[in-house]
Amino acid sequence: MHAPDPAPPTTPDPAPPTAPDPAPAAAPAEAGSGPHARRFGLPIATCLVMGNIIGGGIFLLPASVAPFGTISLVAFGVLTLGAIALALVFGRLAERLPQTGGPYVYARAAFGDFAGFLAAWSYWITTWVSNAALAVAAVGYLRVLFPALGAHTWSMCLGALAVQWLPALANLAGTRYVGVVQLVSTVLKFAPLLLVAVGGLFSFDPANLGPFQATGQSPAGAVSASAAILLFSYLGVESAAVSAGEVRDPARNVGRATVLGTTGAAAVYLLGTLAVFGLVAHDKLVTSQAPFSDAVDAMFGGTWGGTLVACAAVISMVGALNGWTLLSAQTPYAAARDGLFPKVFETKRRGVPVAGVLVTAALASALTVYNYTAGGDGVFEVLVLVTTFTATVPYLLSTAAQIYFLASGQRGRVRRGRLVRDAALACLAFAFSLWLVAGSGYAAVYQGVLFLFAGVFCYAVMAARRDRRPAS
């Protein structure tokens, strides 16, 4: 899959009267001022996308879908096509509006302040709750490397807080260090994954695959059921678009990084899952708690696979936290510039929105402490499930914005062939986003809507404060 061809230089028509003009693109000096700030090039932007898509879930993914049989690979293929379509749409949108904020900017430009705020609000909730979930999951792998960490609840809690705040400190040090951490963590975590994904194919045993369809469902039902587990594997395709203001030549590089990062993550997902299917016997894989560890053990013998996979998982999650921490600050920053989030979120130092990083890390830390002190009430798990819904709201609004731009003809002149292609991609991406919402489940959608309604109250307060300001 190639990145979309760059659009010919055009002068965009002004936004319609009912929608506010999008915020001006951040000046280069804003993101790159000072020795500790540096705008991301294509390689780091691609690593940001890949690192955020692939967190720690991949290390359990093969065992999660094994009960459905190898038909789950068909579901993976369908989802990959939808994710790439979504990536191409974000690339097109970034060409039109190459500004920090991504979905917030697109929704606001197309549908006005309220839609933009909903995109920003829901995305912000997703980031800080997901950060807490990643940190808690990382402790599970840290306990493999340091068994003493699991001796007490407070030690596990401190470990989770450390995993959260180390990436936050890297962000506060400046975009230069964010890029370095992201590049190094992506390379380190992909080494063992590629070892299994590529090297495992040489030890592949078709007898281990088990049945094509292991359940009594119809083929369509089996694909849908396995897709419900895999649906959220591609959350993070918007990473480069959200940080467009920190990317060099965003109109060109955001789209390329999004497509390259998504296809790279898809290749690792598909090859890794296929390799594990062929290395570990199906009956063992169904009950495996560490499928990649079992795969490494099958390749080389011994029992050192668990340590290797634990190291890769911790690196993977720290890298994902590094990227998600940056994204968690970028969307509130863009909304604060327009008066839709508190003004403190607008403060930037060394290319990073400082308040956004600190507030997000504090909220994630509070949720982490609550998880370890509240006991087994399941509140934390419910909140994490809600993020699978809140994450898709910006996707739906972004793809709807692209459909609006194409249908209205107000965002650049396009050739007929390109218009048809972009419209088809936008419709496919919209359907993919709607499928993500449906896969969240009734409970998650119900809880997620309550979170959105809480945002409506915040919007009313912020919009009123902004409108009361005297005109300059």
GROMACS .gro file of C-alpha atoms in nm:
model
  472
    1MET     CA    1   0.000   0.000   0.000
    2HIS     CA    2   0.145   0.333  -0.106
    3ALA     CA    3   0.089   0.663   0.065
    4PRO     CA    4  -0.167   0.886  -0.105
    5ASP     CA    5  -0.039   1.116  -0.376
    6PRO     CA    6   0.004   1.470  -0.251
    7ALA     CA    7  -0.276   1.703  -0.348
    8PRO     CA    8  -0.201   1.970  -0.607
    9PRO     CA    9  -0.150   2.317  -0.459
   10THR     CA   10  -0.486   2.483  -0.418
   11THR     CA   11  -0.631   2.769  -0.225
   12PRO     CA   12  -0.901   2.628  -0.003
   13ASP     CA   13  -1.238   2.795  -0.010
   14PRO     CA   14  -1.344   2.963   0.312
   15ALA     CA   15  -1.535   2.754   0.564
   16PRO     CA   16  -1.915   2.775   0.541
   17PRO     CA   17  -2.083   3.036   0.757
   18THR     CA   18  -2.220   2.775   0.996
   19ALA     CA   19  -1.877   2.634   1.074
   20PRO     CA   20  -1.591   2.835   1.225
   21ASP     CA   21  -1.268   2.870   1.039
   22PRO     CA   22  -1.016   2.616   1.157
   23ALA     CA   23  -0.743   2.738   1.385
   24PRO     CA   24  -0.435   2.851   1.196
   25ALA     CA   25  -0.160   2.602   1.157
   26ALA     CA   26   0.106   2.622   1.422
   27ALA     CA   27   0.410   2.807   1.311
   28PRO     CA   28   0.725   2.608   1.276
   29ALA     CA   29   0.888   2.798   1.555
   30GLU     CA   30   0.615   2.695   1.794
   31ALA     CA   31   0.692   2.326   1.773
   32GLY     CA   32   1.059   2.354   1.714
   33SER     CA   33   1.170   2.639   1.941
   34GLY     CA   34   1.457   2.574   2.179
   35PRO     CA   35   1.725   2.305   2.185
   36HIS     CA   36   1.494   2.045   2.339
   37ALA     CA   37   1.214   2.081   2.086
   38ARG     CA   38   1.233   1.923   1.745
   39ARG     CA   39   0.974   1.859   1.476
   40PHE     CA   40   0.925   1.495   1.383
   41GLY     CA   41   1.038   1.366   1.047
   42LEU     CA   42   0.872   1.083   0.857
   43PRO     CA   43   1.057   0.799   1.040
   44ILE     CA   44   0.962   0.918   1.391
   45ALA     CA   45   0.607   1.002   1.287
   46THR     CA   46   0.576   0.649   1.147
   47CYS     CA   47   0.715   0.504   1.471
   48LEU     CA   48   0.461   0.711   1.665
   49VAL     CA   49   0.177   0.550   1.468
   50MET     CA   50   0.318   0.196   1.490
   51GLY     CA   51   0.410   0.229   1.857
   52ASN     CA   52   0.065   0.357   1.954
   53ILE     CA   53  -0.124   0.094   1.754
   54ILE     CA   54   0.084  -0.191   1.896
   55GLY     CA   55   0.081  -0.173   2.273
   56GLY     CA   56   0.076  -0.487   2.484
   57GLY     CA   57  -0.230  -0.659   2.345
   58ILE     CA   58  -0.041  -0.832   2.067
   59PHE     CA   59   0.131  -1.057   2.321
   60LEU     CA   60  -0.203  -1.219   2.410
   61LEU     CA   61  -0.383  -1.171   2.079
   62PRO     CA   62  -0.316  -1.517   1.921
   63ALA     CA   63  -0.457  -1.698   2.225
   64SER     CA   64  -0.758  -1.465   2.236
   65VAL     CA   65  -0.874  -1.555   1.884
   66ALA     CA   66  -0.751  -1.918   1.876
   67PRO     CA   67  -1.087  -2.059   2.002
   68PHE     CA   68  -1.248  -1.946   1.676
   69GLY     CA   69  -0.994  -2.130   1.459
   70THR     CA   70  -0.787  -1.993   1.174
   71ILE     CA   71  -1.098  -1.820   1.036
   72SER     CA   72  -0.998  -1.540   1.274
   73LEU     CA   73  -0.722  -1.454   1.024
   74VAL     CA   74  -0.996  -1.372   0.773
   75ALA     CA   75  -1.144  -1.128   1.025
   76PHE     CA   76  -0.799  -0.978   1.069
   77GLY     CA   77  -0.771  -0.926   0.694
   78VAL     CA   78  -1.109  -0.750   0.677
   79LEU     CA   79  -1.020  -0.525   0.970
   80THR     CA   80  -0.684  -0.443   0.814
   81LEU     CA   81  -0.856  -0.314   0.500
   82GLY     CA   82  -1.084  -0.096   0.713
   83ALA     CA   83  -0.792   0.039   0.918
   84ILE     CA   84  -0.593   0.125   0.604
   85ALA     CA   85  -0.896   0.304   0.459
   86LEU     CA   86  -0.920   0.504   0.783
   87ALA     CA   87  -0.547   0.579   0.764
   88LEU     CA   88  -0.582   0.708   0.407
   89VAL     CA   89  -0.873   0.931   0.513
   90PHE     CA   90  -0.663   1.080   0.794
   91GLY     CA   91  -0.388   1.140   0.540
   92ARG     CA   92  -0.625   1.329   0.312
   93LEU     CA   93  -0.763   1.532   0.602
   94ALA     CA   94  -0.410   1.621   0.713
   95GLU     CA   95  -0.340   1.755   0.364
   96ARG     CA   96  -0.636   1.988   0.395
   97LEU     CA   97  -0.586   2.086   0.760
   98PRO     CA   98  -0.226   2.013   0.869
   99GLN     CA   99  -0.268   2.132   1.228
  100THR     CA  100  -0.225   1.990   1.576
  101GLY     CA  101  -0.545   1.832   1.704
  102GLY     CA  102  -0.634   1.589   1.426
  103PRO     CA  103  -0.999   1.476   1.466
  104TYR     CA  104  -1.083   1.785   1.672
  105VAL     CA  105  -0.966   2.014   1.394
  106TYR     CA  106  -1.148   1.820   1.121
  107ALA     CA  107  -1.478   1.793   1.310
  108ARG     CA  108  -1.475   2.160   1.409
  109ALA     CA  109  -1.396   2.280   1.057
  110ALA     CA  110  -1.681   2.076   0.912
  111PHE     CA  111  -1.953   2.090   1.177
  112GLY     CA  112  -1.867   2.368   1.419
  113ASP     CA  113  -1.750   2.410   1.777
  114PHE     CA  114  -1.977   2.154   1.942
  115ALA     CA  115  -1.873   1.866   1.716
  116GLY     CA  116  -1.510   1.966   1.756
  117PHE     CA  117  -1.544   1.971   2.132
  118LEU     CA  118  -1.705   1.625   2.137
  119ALA     CA  119  -1.415   1.490   1.932
  120ALA     CA  120  -1.161   1.649   2.168
  121TRP     CA  121  -1.345   1.547   2.486
  122SER     CA  122  -1.397   1.184   2.389
  123TYR     CA  123  -1.042   1.149   2.262
  124TRP     CA  124  -0.899   1.299   2.580
  125ILE     CA  125  -1.098   1.056   2.796
  126THR     CA  126  -0.966   0.770   2.584
  127THR     CA  127  -0.604   0.869   2.626
  128TRP     CA  128  -0.580   0.907   3.001
  129VAL     CA  129  -0.793   0.602   3.086
  130SER     CA  130  -0.594   0.395   2.834
  131ASN     CA  131  -0.269   0.519   2.988
  132ALA     CA  132  -0.378   0.387   3.326
  133ALA     CA  133  -0.475   0.053   3.170
  134LEU     CA  134  -0.139   0.021   2.992
  135ALA     CA  135   0.050   0.092   3.313
  136VAL     CA  136  -0.145  -0.168   3.510
  137ALA     CA  137  -0.093  -0.424   3.233
  138ALA     CA  138   0.280  -0.345   3.222
  139VAL     CA  139   0.311  -0.436   3.591
  140GLY     CA  140   0.193  -0.787   3.506
  141TYR     CA  141   0.493  -0.829   3.276
  142LEU     CA  142   0.729  -0.655   3.518
  143ARG     CA  143   0.640  -0.918   3.777
  144VAL     CA  144   0.786  -1.182   3.545
  145LEU     CA  145   1.117  -0.995   3.543
  146PHE     CA  146   1.105  -0.888   3.910
  147PRO     CA  147   0.893  -1.135   4.111
  148ALA     CA  148   0.933  -0.930   4.430
  149LEU     CA  149   0.723  -0.656   4.271
  150GLY     CA  150   0.412  -0.866   4.318
  151ALA     CA  151   0.467  -0.924   4.689
  152HIS     CA  152   0.252  -0.628   4.797
  153THR     CA  153  -0.026  -0.423   4.647
  154TRP     CA  154   0.154  -0.097   4.716
  155SER     CA  155   0.467  -0.213   4.534
  156MET     CA  156   0.262  -0.299   4.225
  157CYS     CA  157   0.090   0.039   4.249
  158LEU     CA  158   0.425   0.220   4.269
  159GLY     CA  159   0.549   0.018   3.973
  160ALA     CA  160   0.246   0.122   3.766
  161LEU     CA  161   0.294   0.487   3.864
  162ALA     CA  162   0.661   0.472   3.765
  163VAL     CA  163   0.569   0.326   3.427
  164GLN     CA  164   0.333   0.619   3.375
  165TRP     CA  165   0.556   0.902   3.491
  166LEU     CA  166   0.877   0.802   3.313
  167PRO     CA  167   0.719   0.862   2.969
  168ALA     CA  168   0.555   1.177   3.109
  169LEU     CA  169   0.898   1.309   3.213
  170ALA     CA  170   1.033   1.228   2.867
  171ASN     CA  171   0.749   1.435   2.722
  172LEU     CA  172   0.816   1.724   2.960
  173ALA     CA  173   1.181   1.719   2.849
  174GLY     CA  174   1.072   1.817   2.500
  175THR     CA  175   0.963   1.676   2.166
  176ARG     CA  176   1.323   1.592   2.086
  177TYR     CA  177   1.330   1.331   2.365
  178VAL     CA  178   0.979   1.208   2.283
  179GLY     CA  179   1.103   1.123   1.935
  180VAL     CA  180   1.416   0.950   2.063
  181VAL     CA  181   1.222   0.735   2.312
  182GLN     CA  182   0.965   0.647   2.049
  183LEU     CA  183   1.225   0.544   1.793
  184VAL     CA  184   1.431   0.335   2.037
  185SER     CA  185   1.129   0.164   2.196
  186THR     CA  186   0.980   0.081   1.856
  187VAL     CA  187   1.304  -0.079   1.736
  188LEU     CA  188   1.355  -0.275   2.060
  189LYS     CA  189   1.002  -0.407   2.085
  190PHE     CA  190   0.982  -0.506   1.719
  191ALA     CA  191   1.297  -0.716   1.733
  192PRO     CA  192   1.141  -1.010   1.927
  193LEU     CA  193   0.808  -0.968   1.749
  194LEU     CA  194   0.975  -0.994   1.411
  195LEU     CA  195   1.179  -1.288   1.540
  196VAL     CA  196   0.855  -1.479   1.590
  197ALA     CA  197   0.667  -1.328   1.294
  198VAL     CA  198   0.940  -1.399   1.038
  199GLY     CA  199   1.166  -1.659   1.199
  200GLY     CA  200   0.868  -1.861   1.316
  201LEU     CA  201   0.758  -1.921   0.959
  202PHE     CA  202   1.068  -2.139   0.907
  203SER     CA  203   0.952  -2.367   1.191
  204PHE     CA  204   0.589  -2.348   1.083
  205ASP     CA  205   0.397  -2.676   1.123
  206PRO     CA  206   0.056  -2.680   0.947
  207ALA     CA  207  -0.057  -2.960   1.180
  208ASN     CA  208  -0.064  -2.707   1.466
  209LEU     CA  209  -0.319  -2.484   1.296
  210GLY     CA  210  -0.619  -2.682   1.410
  211PRO     CA  211  -0.958  -2.647   1.242
  212PHE     CA  212  -1.040  -2.356   1.013
  213GLN     CA  213  -1.361  -2.303   1.208
  214ALA     CA  214  -1.348  -2.428   1.565
  215THR     CA  215  -1.695  -2.319   1.678
  216GLY     CA  216  -2.045  -2.423   1.577
  217GLN     CA  217  -2.122  -2.078   1.436
  218SER     CA  218  -2.173  -1.994   1.072
  219PRO     CA  219  -1.866  -1.858   0.891
  220ALA     CA  220  -2.010  -1.505   0.903
  221GLY     CA  221  -2.086  -1.542   1.273
  222ALA     CA  222  -1.736  -1.672   1.348
  223VAL     CA  223  -1.578  -1.382   1.159
  224SER     CA  224  -1.795  -1.129   1.345
  225ALA     CA  225  -1.726  -1.289   1.684
  226SER     CA  226  -1.350  -1.294   1.635
  227ALA     CA  227  -1.362  -0.943   1.489
  228ALA     CA  228  -1.524  -0.820   1.810
  229ILE     CA  229  -1.201  -0.914   1.988
  230LEU     CA  230  -0.972  -0.778   1.715
  231LEU     CA  231  -1.165  -0.458   1.641
  232PHE     CA  232  -0.962  -0.239   1.874
  233SER     CA  233  -0.621  -0.364   1.763
  234TYR     CA  234  -0.588  -0.068   1.529
  235LEU     CA  235  -0.677   0.215   1.765
  236GLY     CA  236  -0.400   0.471   1.722
  237VAL     CA  237  -0.406   0.518   1.344
  238GLU     CA  238  -0.477   0.887   1.409
  239SER     CA  239  -0.153   0.942   1.604
  240ALA     CA  240   0.037   1.137   1.338
  241ALA     CA  241  -0.271   1.346   1.253
  242VAL     CA  242  -0.320   1.450   1.618
  243SER     CA  243   0.044   1.564   1.636
  244ALA     CA  244   0.049   1.722   1.288
  245GLY     CA  245   0.176   2.051   1.430
  246GLU     CA  246   0.493   1.875   1.548
  247VAL     CA  247   0.556   1.695   1.215
  248ARG     CA  248   0.777   1.846   0.946
  249ASP     CA  249   0.581   1.918   0.627
  250PRO     CA  250   0.261   1.772   0.778
  251ALA     CA  251   0.055   1.799   0.458
  252ARG     CA  252   0.294   1.548   0.304
  253ASN     CA  253   0.434   1.345   0.593
  254VAL     CA  254   0.126   1.286   0.812
  255GLY     CA  255  -0.052   1.087   0.544
  256ARG     CA  256   0.258   0.885   0.462
  257ALA     CA  257   0.339   0.814   0.826
  258THR     CA  258  -0.021   0.710   0.895
  259VAL     CA  259  -0.034   0.464   0.605
  260LEU     CA  260   0.319   0.329   0.661
  261GLY     CA  261   0.262   0.291   1.036
  262THR     CA  262  -0.074   0.121   0.993
  263THR     CA  263   0.048  -0.122   0.725
  264GLY     CA  264   0.361  -0.197   0.930
  265ALA     CA  265   0.153  -0.273   1.238
  266ALA     CA  266  -0.084  -0.484   1.029
  267ALA     CA  267   0.207  -0.687   0.890
  268VAL     CA  268   0.337  -0.759   1.241
  269TYR     CA  269  -0.012  -0.849   1.365
  270LEU     CA  270  -0.090  -1.086   1.078
  271LEU     CA  271   0.252  -1.251   1.048
  272GLY     CA  272   0.291  -1.280   1.426
  273THR     CA  273  -0.051  -1.437   1.475
  274LEU     CA  274  -0.003  -1.674   1.182
  275ALA     CA  275   0.342  -1.779   1.308
  276VAL     CA  276   0.213  -1.849   1.659
  277PHE     CA  277  -0.074  -2.051   1.513
  278GLY     CA  278   0.182  -2.267   1.330
  279LEU     CA  279   0.427  -2.300   1.620
  280VAL     CA  280   0.194  -2.383   1.910
  281ALA     CA  281  -0.054  -2.670   1.893
  282HIS     CA  282  -0.413  -2.545   1.875
  283ASP     CA  283  -0.532  -2.720   2.191
  284LYS     CA  284  -0.244  -2.568   2.388
  285LEU     CA  285  -0.279  -2.224   2.230
  286VAL     CA  286  -0.645  -2.196   2.332
  287THR     CA  287  -0.545  -2.210   2.701
  288SER     CA  288  -0.209  -2.031   2.671
  289GLN     CA  289  -0.142  -1.733   2.898
  290ALA     CA  290   0.172  -1.632   2.704
  291PRO     CA  291   0.142  -1.743   2.340
  292PHE     CA  292   0.455  -1.565   2.219
  293SER     CA  293   0.655  -1.722   2.500
  294ASP     CA  294   0.527  -2.065   2.397
  295ALA     CA  295   0.616  -1.986   2.037
  296VAL     CA  296   0.975  -1.890   2.124
  297ASP     CA  297   1.009  -2.203   2.335
  298ALA     CA  298   0.886  -2.411   2.040
  299MET     CA  299   1.138  -2.245   1.809
  300PHE     CA  300   1.448  -2.276   2.026
  301GLY     CA  301   1.356  -2.507   2.313
  302GLY     CA  302   1.404  -2.421   2.680
  303THR     CA  303   1.189  -2.193   2.891
  304TRP     CA  304   1.355  -1.856   2.839
  305GLY     CA  305   1.077  -1.738   2.606
  306GLY     CA  306   0.879  -1.591   2.894
  307THR     CA  307   1.162  -1.358   2.995
  308LEU     CA  308   1.218  -1.244   2.638
  309VAL     CA  309   0.850  -1.174   2.579
  310ALA     CA  310   0.816  -0.996   2.916
  311CYS     CA  311   1.102  -0.761   2.822
  312ALA     CA  312   0.945  -0.694   2.482
  313ALA     CA  313   0.603  -0.634   2.640
  314VAL     CA  314   0.736  -0.382   2.893
  315ILE     CA  315   0.929  -0.197   2.622
  316SER     CA  316   0.620  -0.204   2.400
  317MET     CA  317   0.397  -0.057   2.669
  318VAL     CA  318   0.645   0.211   2.775
  319GLY     CA  319   0.679   0.314   2.410
  320ALA     CA  320   0.302   0.322   2.370
  321LEU     CA  321   0.268   0.529   2.688
  322ASN     CA  322   0.530   0.770   2.555
  323GLY     CA  323   0.330   0.828   2.239
  324TRP     CA  324  -0.013   0.832   2.401
  325THR     CA  325   0.105   1.082   2.662
  326LEU     CA  326   0.198   1.324   2.383
  327LEU     CA  327  -0.137   1.269   2.209
  328SER     CA  328  -0.326   1.317   2.536
  329ALA     CA  329  -0.190   1.670   2.555
  330GLN     CA  330  -0.221   1.770   2.189
  331THR     CA  331  -0.600   1.757   2.151
  332PRO     CA  332  -0.677   1.967   2.463
  333TYR     CA  333  -0.407   2.209   2.345
  334ALA     CA  334  -0.580   2.259   2.011
  335ALA     CA  335  -0.921   2.298   2.178
  336ALA     CA  336  -0.780   2.542   2.437
  337ARG     CA  337  -0.651   2.767   2.158
  338ASP     CA  338  -1.012   2.802   2.044
  339GLY     CA  339  -1.151   2.864   2.393
  340LEU     CA  340  -1.316   2.520   2.420
  341PHE     CA  341  -1.082   2.383   2.689
  342PRO     CA  342  -0.935   2.571   2.988
  343LYS     CA  343  -0.665   2.814   2.879
  344VAL     CA  344  -0.401   2.643   3.093
  345PHE     CA  345  -0.392   2.358   2.837
  346GLU     CA  346  -0.259   2.606   2.583
  347THR     CA  347   0.076   2.646   2.759
  348LYS     CA  348   0.361   2.496   2.557
  349ARG     CA  349   0.724   2.450   2.653
  350ARG     CA  350   0.991   2.275   2.449
  351GLY     CA  351   0.728   2.194   2.191
  352VAL     CA  352   0.505   2.004   2.440
  353PRO     CA  353   0.175   2.120   2.600
  354VAL     CA  354   0.295   2.101   2.960
  355ALA     CA  355  -0.041   2.129   3.138
  356GLY     CA  356  -0.192   1.861   2.918
  357VAL     CA  357   0.085   1.616   3.004
  358LEU     CA  358   0.068   1.688   3.377
  359VAL     CA  359  -0.313   1.681   3.407
  360THR     CA  360  -0.341   1.364   3.199
  361ALA     CA  361  -0.066   1.188   3.398
  362ALA     CA  362  -0.230   1.296   3.725
  363LEU     CA  363  -0.574   1.166   3.619
  364ALA     CA  364  -0.427   0.838   3.497
  365SER     CA  365  -0.232   0.806   3.824
  366ALA     CA  366  -0.545   0.867   4.031
  367LEU     CA  367  -0.730   0.599   3.835
  368THR     CA  368  -0.437   0.361   3.881
  369VAL     CA  369  -0.431   0.412   4.258
  370TYR     CA  370  -0.807   0.362   4.269
  371ASN     CA  371  -0.766   0.035   4.076
  372TYR     CA  372  -0.527  -0.104   4.338
  373THR     CA  373  -0.717   0.021   4.642
  374ALA     CA  374  -1.082  -0.034   4.542
  375GLY     CA  375  -1.058  -0.412   4.530
  376GLY     CA  376  -1.237  -0.634   4.281
  377ASP     CA  377  -1.544  -0.427   4.207
  378GLY     CA  378  -1.458  -0.419   3.836
  379VAL     CA  379  -1.495  -0.040   3.806
  380PHE     CA  380  -1.156  -0.006   3.640
  381GLU     CA  381  -1.238  -0.273   3.381
  382VAL     CA  382  -1.568  -0.101   3.299
  383LEU     CA  383  -1.391   0.232   3.244
  384VAL     CA  384  -1.136   0.068   3.017
  385LEU     CA  385  -1.417  -0.088   2.816
  386VAL     CA  386  -1.579   0.254   2.781
  387THR     CA  387  -1.268   0.385   2.607
  388THR     CA  388  -1.330   0.143   2.322
  389PHE     CA  389  -1.643   0.349   2.252
  390THR     CA  390  -1.501   0.696   2.321
  391ALA     CA  391  -1.206   0.626   2.090
  392THR     CA  392  -1.435   0.570   1.794
  393VAL     CA  393  -1.634   0.894   1.831
  394PRO     CA  394  -1.349   1.104   1.682
  395TYR     CA  395  -1.314   0.847   1.402
  396LEU     CA  396  -1.680   0.879   1.306
  397LEU     CA  397  -1.668   1.258   1.319
  398SER     CA  398  -1.346   1.269   1.114
  399THR     CA  399  -1.474   1.042   0.840
  400ALA     CA  400  -1.803   1.231   0.836
  401ALA     CA  401  -1.602   1.554   0.798
  402GLN     CA  402  -1.420   1.407   0.497
  403ILE     CA  403  -1.753   1.307   0.339
  404TYR     CA  404  -1.882   1.660   0.405
  405PHE     CA  405  -1.576   1.822   0.247
  406LEU     CA  406  -1.603   1.604  -0.063
  407ALA     CA  407  -1.980   1.643  -0.100
  408SER     CA  408  -1.981   2.020  -0.044
  409GLY     CA  409  -1.686   2.090  -0.271
  410GLN     CA  410  -1.560   2.354  -0.028
  411ARG     CA  411  -1.221   2.202   0.055
  412GLY     CA  412  -1.004   2.215  -0.253
  413ARG     CA  413  -1.063   2.123  -0.613
  414VAL     CA  414  -1.014   1.757  -0.696
  415ARG     CA  415  -1.014   1.559  -1.018
  416ARG     CA  416  -1.318   1.341  -1.081
  417GLY     CA  417  -1.123   1.016  -1.047
  418ARG     CA  418  -0.971   1.128  -0.719
  419LEU     CA  419  -1.310   1.245  -0.592
  420VAL     CA  420  -1.461   0.902  -0.654
  421ARG     CA  421  -1.165   0.728  -0.489
  422ASP     CA  422  -1.163   0.955  -0.185
  423ALA     CA  423  -1.540   0.925  -0.146
  424ALA     CA  424  -1.520   0.544  -0.156
  425LEU     CA  425  -1.241   0.544   0.104
  426ALA     CA  426  -1.433   0.783   0.328
  427CYS     CA  427  -1.747   0.566   0.314
  428LEU     CA  428  -1.544   0.252   0.387
  429ALA     CA  429  -1.369   0.424   0.680
  430PHE     CA  430  -1.704   0.547   0.813
  431ALA     CA  431  -1.844   0.192   0.800
  432PHE     CA  432  -1.531   0.065   0.976
  433SER     CA  433  -1.572   0.326   1.251
  434LEU     CA  434  -1.938   0.234   1.291
  435TRP     CA  435  -1.835  -0.132   1.322
  436LEU     CA  436  -1.595  -0.032   1.598
  437VAL     CA  437  -1.881   0.132   1.786
  438ALA     CA  438  -2.103  -0.174   1.741
  439GLY     CA  439  -1.823  -0.400   1.864
  440SER     CA  440  -1.794  -0.201   2.185
  441GLY     CA  441  -2.107  -0.369   2.321
  442TYR     CA  442  -2.425  -0.225   2.470
  443ALA     CA  443  -2.277  -0.162   2.814
  444ALA     CA  444  -1.978   0.030   2.679
  445VAL     CA  445  -2.193   0.243   2.449
  446TYR     CA  446  -2.433   0.320   2.736
  447GLN     CA  447  -2.152   0.421   2.972
  448GLY     CA  448  -1.969   0.607   2.695
  449VAL     CA  449  -2.274   0.818   2.614
  450LEU     CA  450  -2.289   0.924   2.980
  451PHE     CA  451  -1.927   1.038   2.952
  452LEU     CA  452  -2.017   1.238   2.642
  453PHE     CA  453  -2.314   1.397   2.820
  454ALA     CA  454  -2.081   1.503   3.102
  455GLY     CA  455  -1.878   1.674   2.831
  456VAL     CA  456  -2.187   1.864   2.718
  457PHE     CA  457  -2.198   2.036   3.058
  458CYS     CA  458  -1.829   2.128   3.030
  459TYR     CA  459  -1.884   2.260   2.678
  460ALA     CA  460  -2.168   2.482   2.797
  461VAL     CA  461  -1.946   2.637   3.065
  462MET     CA  462  -1.642   2.685   2.838
  463ALA     CA  463  -1.844   2.823   2.546
  464ALA     CA  464  -2.022   3.069   2.776
  465ARG     CA  465  -1.690   3.190   2.922
  466ARG     CA  466  -1.545   3.233   2.575
  467ASP     CA  467  -1.846   3.430   2.447
  468ARG     CA  468  -1.836   3.662   2.749
  469ARG     CA  469  -1.482   3.774   2.670
  470PRO     CA  470  -1.470   4.128   2.530
  471ALA     CA  471  -1.388   4.143   2.161
  472SER     CA  472  -1.024   4.230   2.098
   0.00000   0.00000   0.00000
